[in-house]
Short mmCIF file of C-alpha atoms and ligand atoms in Angstrom, two decimals:
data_model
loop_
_atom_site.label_atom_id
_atom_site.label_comp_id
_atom_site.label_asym_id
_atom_site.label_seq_id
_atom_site.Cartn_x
_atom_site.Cartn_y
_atom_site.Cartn_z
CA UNK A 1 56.21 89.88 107.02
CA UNK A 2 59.55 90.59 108.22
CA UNK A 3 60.90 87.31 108.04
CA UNK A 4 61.28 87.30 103.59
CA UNK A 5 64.21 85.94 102.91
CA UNK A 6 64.38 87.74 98.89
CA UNK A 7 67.36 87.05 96.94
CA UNK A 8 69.56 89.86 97.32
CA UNK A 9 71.54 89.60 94.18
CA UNK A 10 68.14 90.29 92.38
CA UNK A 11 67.27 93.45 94.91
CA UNK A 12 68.05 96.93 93.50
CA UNK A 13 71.23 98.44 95.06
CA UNK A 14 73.87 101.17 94.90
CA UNK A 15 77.31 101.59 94.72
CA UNK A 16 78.36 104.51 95.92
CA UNK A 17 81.85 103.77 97.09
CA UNK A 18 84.17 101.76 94.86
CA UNK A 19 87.99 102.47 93.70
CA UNK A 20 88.89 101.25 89.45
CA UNK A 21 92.05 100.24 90.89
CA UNK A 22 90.86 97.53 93.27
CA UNK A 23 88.42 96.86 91.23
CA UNK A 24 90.49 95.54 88.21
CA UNK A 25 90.06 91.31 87.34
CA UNK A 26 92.78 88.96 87.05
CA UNK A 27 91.93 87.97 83.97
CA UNK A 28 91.96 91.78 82.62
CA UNK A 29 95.14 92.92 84.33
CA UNK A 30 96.41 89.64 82.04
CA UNK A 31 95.30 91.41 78.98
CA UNK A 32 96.15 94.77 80.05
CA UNK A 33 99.88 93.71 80.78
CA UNK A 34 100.42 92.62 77.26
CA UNK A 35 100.24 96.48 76.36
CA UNK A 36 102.81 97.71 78.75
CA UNK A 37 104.08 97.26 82.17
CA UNK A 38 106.43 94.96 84.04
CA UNK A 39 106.07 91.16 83.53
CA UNK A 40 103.51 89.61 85.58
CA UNK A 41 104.43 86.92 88.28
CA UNK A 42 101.90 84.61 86.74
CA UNK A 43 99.73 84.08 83.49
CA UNK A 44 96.94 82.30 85.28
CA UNK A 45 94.17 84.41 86.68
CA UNK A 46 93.98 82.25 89.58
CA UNK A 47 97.60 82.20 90.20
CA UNK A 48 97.58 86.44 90.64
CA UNK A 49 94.50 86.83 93.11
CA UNK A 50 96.66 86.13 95.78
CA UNK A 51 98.88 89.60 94.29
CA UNK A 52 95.75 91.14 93.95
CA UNK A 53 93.29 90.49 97.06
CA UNK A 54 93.46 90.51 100.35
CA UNK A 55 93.28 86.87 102.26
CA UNK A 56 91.44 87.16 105.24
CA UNK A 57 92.55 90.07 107.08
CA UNK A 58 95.45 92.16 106.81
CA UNK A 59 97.40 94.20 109.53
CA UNK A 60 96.36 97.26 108.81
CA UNK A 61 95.14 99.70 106.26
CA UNK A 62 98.38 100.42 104.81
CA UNK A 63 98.96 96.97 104.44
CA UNK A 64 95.50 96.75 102.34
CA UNK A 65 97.07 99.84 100.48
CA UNK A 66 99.77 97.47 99.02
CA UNK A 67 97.83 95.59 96.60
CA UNK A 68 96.71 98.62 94.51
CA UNK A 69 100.23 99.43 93.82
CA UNK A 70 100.65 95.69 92.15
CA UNK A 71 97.67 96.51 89.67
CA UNK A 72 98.60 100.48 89.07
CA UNK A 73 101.69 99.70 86.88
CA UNK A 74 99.45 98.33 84.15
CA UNK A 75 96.53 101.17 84.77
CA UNK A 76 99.15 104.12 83.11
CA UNK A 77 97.25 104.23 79.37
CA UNK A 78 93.97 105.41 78.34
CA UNK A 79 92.86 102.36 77.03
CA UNK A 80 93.46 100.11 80.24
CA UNK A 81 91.12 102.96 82.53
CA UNK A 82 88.45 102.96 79.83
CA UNK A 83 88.61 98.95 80.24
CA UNK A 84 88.48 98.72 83.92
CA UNK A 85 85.91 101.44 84.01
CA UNK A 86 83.83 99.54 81.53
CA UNK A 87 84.05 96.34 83.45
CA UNK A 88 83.31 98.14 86.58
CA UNK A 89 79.69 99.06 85.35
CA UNK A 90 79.80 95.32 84.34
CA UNK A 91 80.51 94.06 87.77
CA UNK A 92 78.07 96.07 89.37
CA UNK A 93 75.16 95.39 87.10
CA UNK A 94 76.07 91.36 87.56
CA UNK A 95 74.98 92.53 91.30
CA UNK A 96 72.24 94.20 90.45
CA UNK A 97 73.66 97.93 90.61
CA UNK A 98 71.08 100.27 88.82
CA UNK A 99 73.59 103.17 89.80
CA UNK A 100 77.69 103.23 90.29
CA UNK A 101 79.34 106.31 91.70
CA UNK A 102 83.45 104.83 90.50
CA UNK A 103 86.58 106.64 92.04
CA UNK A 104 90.12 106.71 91.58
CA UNK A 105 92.58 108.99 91.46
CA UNK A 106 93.87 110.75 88.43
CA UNK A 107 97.51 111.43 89.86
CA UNK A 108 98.46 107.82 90.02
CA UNK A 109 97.69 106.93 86.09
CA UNK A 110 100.14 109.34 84.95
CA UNK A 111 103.39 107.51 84.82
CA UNK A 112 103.62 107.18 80.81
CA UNK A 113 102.24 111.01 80.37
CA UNK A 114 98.15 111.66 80.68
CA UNK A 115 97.31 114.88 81.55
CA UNK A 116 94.48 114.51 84.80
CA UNK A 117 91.87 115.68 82.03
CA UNK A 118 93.40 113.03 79.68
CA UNK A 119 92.85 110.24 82.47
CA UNK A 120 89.01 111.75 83.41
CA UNK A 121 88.11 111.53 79.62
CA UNK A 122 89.20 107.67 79.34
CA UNK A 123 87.30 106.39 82.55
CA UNK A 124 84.38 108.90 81.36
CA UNK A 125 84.06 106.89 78.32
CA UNK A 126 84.15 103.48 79.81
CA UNK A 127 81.53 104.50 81.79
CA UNK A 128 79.33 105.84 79.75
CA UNK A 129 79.87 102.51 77.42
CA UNK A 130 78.91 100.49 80.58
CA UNK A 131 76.23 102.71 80.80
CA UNK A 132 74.83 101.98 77.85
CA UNK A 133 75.87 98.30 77.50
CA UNK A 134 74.45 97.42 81.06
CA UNK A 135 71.84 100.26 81.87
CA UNK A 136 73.40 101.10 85.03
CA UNK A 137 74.00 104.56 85.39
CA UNK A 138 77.59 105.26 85.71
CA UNK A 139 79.33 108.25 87.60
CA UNK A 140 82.55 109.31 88.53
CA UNK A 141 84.18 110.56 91.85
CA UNK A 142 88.29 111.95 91.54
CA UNK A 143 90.32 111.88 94.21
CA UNK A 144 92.47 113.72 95.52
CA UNK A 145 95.29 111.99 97.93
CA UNK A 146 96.85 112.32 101.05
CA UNK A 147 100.68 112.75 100.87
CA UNK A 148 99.85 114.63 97.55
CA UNK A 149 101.19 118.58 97.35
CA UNK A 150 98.71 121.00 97.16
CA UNK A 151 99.36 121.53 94.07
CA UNK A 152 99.15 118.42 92.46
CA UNK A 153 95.51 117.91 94.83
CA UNK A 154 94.16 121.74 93.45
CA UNK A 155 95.14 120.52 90.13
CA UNK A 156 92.62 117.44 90.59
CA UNK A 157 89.90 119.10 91.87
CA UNK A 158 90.26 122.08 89.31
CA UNK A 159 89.69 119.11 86.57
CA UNK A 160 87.06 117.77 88.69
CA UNK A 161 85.33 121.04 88.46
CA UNK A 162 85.77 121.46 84.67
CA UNK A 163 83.95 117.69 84.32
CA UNK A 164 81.25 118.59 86.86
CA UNK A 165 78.16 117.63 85.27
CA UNK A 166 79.85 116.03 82.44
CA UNK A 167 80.05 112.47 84.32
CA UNK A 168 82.01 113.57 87.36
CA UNK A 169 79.94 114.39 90.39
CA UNK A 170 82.23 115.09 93.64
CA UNK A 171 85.59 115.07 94.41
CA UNK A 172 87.20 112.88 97.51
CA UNK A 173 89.97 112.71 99.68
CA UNK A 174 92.22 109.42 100.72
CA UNK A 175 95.20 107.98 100.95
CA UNK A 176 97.11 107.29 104.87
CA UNK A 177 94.51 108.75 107.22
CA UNK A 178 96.45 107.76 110.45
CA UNK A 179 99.47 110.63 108.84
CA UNK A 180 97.60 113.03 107.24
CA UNK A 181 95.22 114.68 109.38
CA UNK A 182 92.16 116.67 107.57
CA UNK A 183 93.52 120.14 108.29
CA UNK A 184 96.56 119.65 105.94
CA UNK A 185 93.76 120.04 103.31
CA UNK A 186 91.76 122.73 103.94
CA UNK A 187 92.93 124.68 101.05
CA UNK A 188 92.23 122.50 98.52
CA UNK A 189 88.48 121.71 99.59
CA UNK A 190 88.27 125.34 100.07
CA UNK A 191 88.40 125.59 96.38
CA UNK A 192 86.30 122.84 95.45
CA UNK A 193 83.53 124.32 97.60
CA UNK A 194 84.03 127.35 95.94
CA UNK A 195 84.13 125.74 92.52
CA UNK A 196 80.15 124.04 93.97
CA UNK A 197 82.12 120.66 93.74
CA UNK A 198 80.20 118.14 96.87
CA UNK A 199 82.59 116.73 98.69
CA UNK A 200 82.90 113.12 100.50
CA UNK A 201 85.87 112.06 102.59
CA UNK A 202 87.62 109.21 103.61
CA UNK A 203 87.29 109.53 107.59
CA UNK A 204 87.12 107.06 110.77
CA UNK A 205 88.91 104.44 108.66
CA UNK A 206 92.54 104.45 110.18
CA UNK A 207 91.97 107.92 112.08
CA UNK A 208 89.35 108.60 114.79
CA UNK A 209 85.76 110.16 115.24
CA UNK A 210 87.64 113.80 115.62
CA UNK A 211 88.85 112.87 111.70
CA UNK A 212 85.40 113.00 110.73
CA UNK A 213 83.88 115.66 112.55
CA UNK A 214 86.86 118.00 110.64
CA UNK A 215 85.85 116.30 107.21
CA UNK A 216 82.19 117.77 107.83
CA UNK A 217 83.17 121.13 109.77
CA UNK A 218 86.65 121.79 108.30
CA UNK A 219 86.69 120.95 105.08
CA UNK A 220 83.02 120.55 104.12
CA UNK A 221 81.92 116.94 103.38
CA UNK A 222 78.38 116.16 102.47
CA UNK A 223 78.92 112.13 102.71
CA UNK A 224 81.82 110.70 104.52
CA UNK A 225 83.22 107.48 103.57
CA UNK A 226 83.78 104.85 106.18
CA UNK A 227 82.96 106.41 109.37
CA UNK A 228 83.21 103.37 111.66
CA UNK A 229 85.31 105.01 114.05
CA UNK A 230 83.35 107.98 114.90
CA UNK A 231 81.58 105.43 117.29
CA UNK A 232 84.27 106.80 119.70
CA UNK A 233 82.66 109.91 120.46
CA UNK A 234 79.23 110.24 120.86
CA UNK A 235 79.32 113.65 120.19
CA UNK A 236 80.79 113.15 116.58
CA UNK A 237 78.16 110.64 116.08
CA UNK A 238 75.68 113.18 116.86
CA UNK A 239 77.12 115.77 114.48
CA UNK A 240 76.43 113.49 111.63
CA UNK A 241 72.97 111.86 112.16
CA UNK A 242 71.45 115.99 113.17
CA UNK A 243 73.20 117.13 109.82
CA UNK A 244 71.79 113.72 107.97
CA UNK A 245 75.42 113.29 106.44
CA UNK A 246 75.28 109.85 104.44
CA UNK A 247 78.28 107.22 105.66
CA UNK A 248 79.74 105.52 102.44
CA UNK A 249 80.23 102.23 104.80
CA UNK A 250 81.84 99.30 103.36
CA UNK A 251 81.59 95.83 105.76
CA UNK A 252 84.05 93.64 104.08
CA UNK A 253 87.12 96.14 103.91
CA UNK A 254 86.02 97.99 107.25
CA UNK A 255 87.13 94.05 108.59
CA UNK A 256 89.89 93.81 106.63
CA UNK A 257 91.42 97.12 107.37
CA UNK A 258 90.50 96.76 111.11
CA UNK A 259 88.76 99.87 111.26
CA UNK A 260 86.54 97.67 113.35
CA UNK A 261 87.55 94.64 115.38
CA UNK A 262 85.29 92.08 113.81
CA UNK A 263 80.98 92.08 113.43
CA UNK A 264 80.33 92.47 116.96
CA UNK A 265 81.98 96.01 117.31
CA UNK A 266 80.84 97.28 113.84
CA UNK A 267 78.40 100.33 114.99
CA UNK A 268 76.68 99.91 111.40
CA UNK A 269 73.38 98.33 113.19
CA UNK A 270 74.02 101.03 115.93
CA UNK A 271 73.96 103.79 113.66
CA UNK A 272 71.20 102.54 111.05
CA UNK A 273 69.21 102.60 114.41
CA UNK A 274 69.39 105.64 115.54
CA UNK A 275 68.87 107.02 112.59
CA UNK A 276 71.99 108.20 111.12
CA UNK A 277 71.76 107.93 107.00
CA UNK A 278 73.84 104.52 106.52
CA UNK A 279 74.54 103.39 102.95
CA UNK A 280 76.32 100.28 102.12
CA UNK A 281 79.26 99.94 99.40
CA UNK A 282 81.98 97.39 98.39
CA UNK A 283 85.38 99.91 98.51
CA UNK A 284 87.02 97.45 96.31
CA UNK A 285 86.03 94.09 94.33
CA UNK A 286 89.29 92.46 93.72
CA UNK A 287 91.36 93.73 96.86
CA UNK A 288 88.30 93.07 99.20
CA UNK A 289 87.12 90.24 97.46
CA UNK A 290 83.70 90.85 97.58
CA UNK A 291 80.49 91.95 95.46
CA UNK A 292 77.65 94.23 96.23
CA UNK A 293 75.59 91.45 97.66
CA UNK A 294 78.14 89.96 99.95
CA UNK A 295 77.19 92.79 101.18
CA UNK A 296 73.85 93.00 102.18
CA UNK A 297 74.31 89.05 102.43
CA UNK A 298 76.73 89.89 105.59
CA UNK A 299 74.02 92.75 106.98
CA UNK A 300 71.61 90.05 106.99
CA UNK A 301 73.38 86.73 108.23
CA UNK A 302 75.67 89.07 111.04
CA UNK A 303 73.55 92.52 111.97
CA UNK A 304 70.22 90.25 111.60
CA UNK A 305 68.85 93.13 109.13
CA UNK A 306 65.54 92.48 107.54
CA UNK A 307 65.23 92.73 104.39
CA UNK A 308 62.74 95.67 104.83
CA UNK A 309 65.57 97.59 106.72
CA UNK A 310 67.68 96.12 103.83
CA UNK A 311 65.63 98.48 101.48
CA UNK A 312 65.76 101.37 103.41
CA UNK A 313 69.90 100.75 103.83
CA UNK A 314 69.45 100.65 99.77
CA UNK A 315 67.24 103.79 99.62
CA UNK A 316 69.34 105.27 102.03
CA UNK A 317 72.23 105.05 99.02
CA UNK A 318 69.79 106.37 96.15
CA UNK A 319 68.79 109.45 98.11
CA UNK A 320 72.37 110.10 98.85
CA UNK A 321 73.65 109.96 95.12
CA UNK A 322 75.75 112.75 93.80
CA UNK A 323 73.91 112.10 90.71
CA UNK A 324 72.69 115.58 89.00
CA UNK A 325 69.12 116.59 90.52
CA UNK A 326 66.44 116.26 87.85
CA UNK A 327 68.29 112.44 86.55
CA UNK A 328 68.29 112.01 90.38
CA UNK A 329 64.81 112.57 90.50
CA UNK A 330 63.51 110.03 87.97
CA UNK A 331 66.15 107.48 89.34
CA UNK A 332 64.66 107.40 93.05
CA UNK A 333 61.32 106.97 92.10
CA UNK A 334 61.96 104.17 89.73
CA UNK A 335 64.50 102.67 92.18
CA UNK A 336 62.22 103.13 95.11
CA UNK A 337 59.30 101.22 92.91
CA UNK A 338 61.85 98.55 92.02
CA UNK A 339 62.98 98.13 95.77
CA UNK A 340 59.22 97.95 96.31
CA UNK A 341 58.34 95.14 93.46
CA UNK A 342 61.36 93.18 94.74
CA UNK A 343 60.26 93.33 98.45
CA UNK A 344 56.79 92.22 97.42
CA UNK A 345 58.09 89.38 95.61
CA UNK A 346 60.75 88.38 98.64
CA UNK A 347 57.42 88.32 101.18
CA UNK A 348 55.24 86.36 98.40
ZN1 ZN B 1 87.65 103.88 99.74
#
């Protein structure tokens, strides 16, 4: 019974973990440098993934931080986020997506002028066009960044809070985790708690497990994203399967970034096994190169996961939506009845 082999483009999934701006196409960064922004390098779409993705694997994380900068000149107008947005929910329903949690960070679209409310409004609406268009439920997650001033963070998350419920559903931390430790943020999470914002940080990427034991304990996390190096204390790994806090994990950029050194030391087997609440996500399309079922293709062909453990990895993401409680509901018993029609079919 174990031994389907269902095609996993077709199986429901989630995406809980993907930025607009590594998400953006070729082909779309074409069109949206004809309304502003400096002259591309090339016209062909072909000829710019090499500006826009990463080939093979890079350095470091900060090196995988470079190609977002390429693609953020021509993300500074309302009408490019509302694209990108759109096409996101596009993407992910191609993949078989029936929900899409999108972040970015307001701060960085602000070059030509939008207010943080202006830029939440924009990728609001292309998501709730995608939404409708590709009946993928759409969601939004603003982040706030490391290197930021407090007051440029507060002044995300106090838009964050003033959207809460109105398509955004959490606020999030990232940006050079190796230089900014979590305690240089405690302030600003301090008031999104207050505010009843949930909270997920970007932890055990470029930093170590005691980075993500002070994004749960210090500044209040409910899902962490990454978490691959917390495998270097046990005890950290403890903290987060006894308080059930989901891990946002992303394969294809945890190898990239080199948060772990290739498939043999990624602990994502060793954690779905002892129980910790593992989700799986793509972090970016167009930087990582990848899709939603690369994904769960490379849990399959590298962890050897079954594709009844591939359900419960998908499950895993459902239950851990942000998504608000009575739509979140509905959505996990339908997806949990898809998951189940699709396994049924994968055995048959
Ligand atoms: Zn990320």
């Amino acid at each position: 019974m174990s031994k389907s082999n269902g095609n996993l483009k077709l199986m429901p999934k989630v995406d809980l973990h993907v930025h607009l701006d590594g998400s953006v196409l070729p082909e779309t960064l074409i069109e949206l440098a004809k309304l502003g922004g400096p002259e591309l390098p090339e016209r062909e779409p072909e000829k710019l993934w090499p500006y826009m993705r990463v080939e093979g694997e890079c350095d470091s994380l900060a090196q995988y931080l470079e190609k977002f900068a390429f693609v953020l000149a021509y993300m500074q107008s309302g009408q490019a986020l509302e694209r990108v947005a759109y096409e996101l929910v596009r993407q992910s329903a191609e993949h078989g997506c029936r929900y899409v949690e999108a972040r970015y960070a307001p701060q960085l679209h602000r070059e030509k002028g939008m207010s943080v409310e202006a830029t939440i409004d924009c990728v609001l609406r292309g998501l709730s066009a995608g939404e409708k268009e590709f009946g993928v439920i759409a969601r939004c997650i603003v982040i706030c960044l490391r290197g930021h001033s407090r007051e440029r963070n507060l002044e995300v998350v106090r838009a964050a809070s003033a959207y809460y419920g109105r398509g955004v559903v959490a606020v999030d931390l990232a940006g050079s985790e190796a230089h900014y430790p979590p305690e240089l943020y405690e302030s600003e999470f301090r008031m999104a708690r207050r505010l009843g914002l949930p909270i997920t940080i970007h932890a055990g990427e470029a930093a170590g497990a005691d980075s993500v034991g002070k994004a749960v304990t210090l500044l209040g996390a409910s899902r962490v994203g990454h978490g691959v190096r917390m495998q270097e204390d046990p005890d950290v790994t403890e903290l987060i399967r006894v308080r059930g806090i989901p891990l946002e994990m992303c394969p294809f950029s945890n190898m990239q970034t080199k948060a772990a050194l290739g498939w043999e030391k990624y602990p994502l087997r060793a954690y779905f096994d002892t129980g910790i609440r593992v989700t799986v996500n793509t972090d970016n399309l167009t930087v990582s190169g990848t899709t939603i079922t690369k994904e769960y293709e490379a849990l399959r062909e590298h962890l050897a996961f079954t594709d009844e453990e591939l359900c419960a990895i998908a499950m895993n993401g459902a239950k851990a939506a942000f998504l608000e409680e009575e739509t979140k509901r509905t959505f996990v018993s339908k997806f949990a009845e898809e998951l189940k029609d699709w396994l049924g079919e994968a055995v048959n």
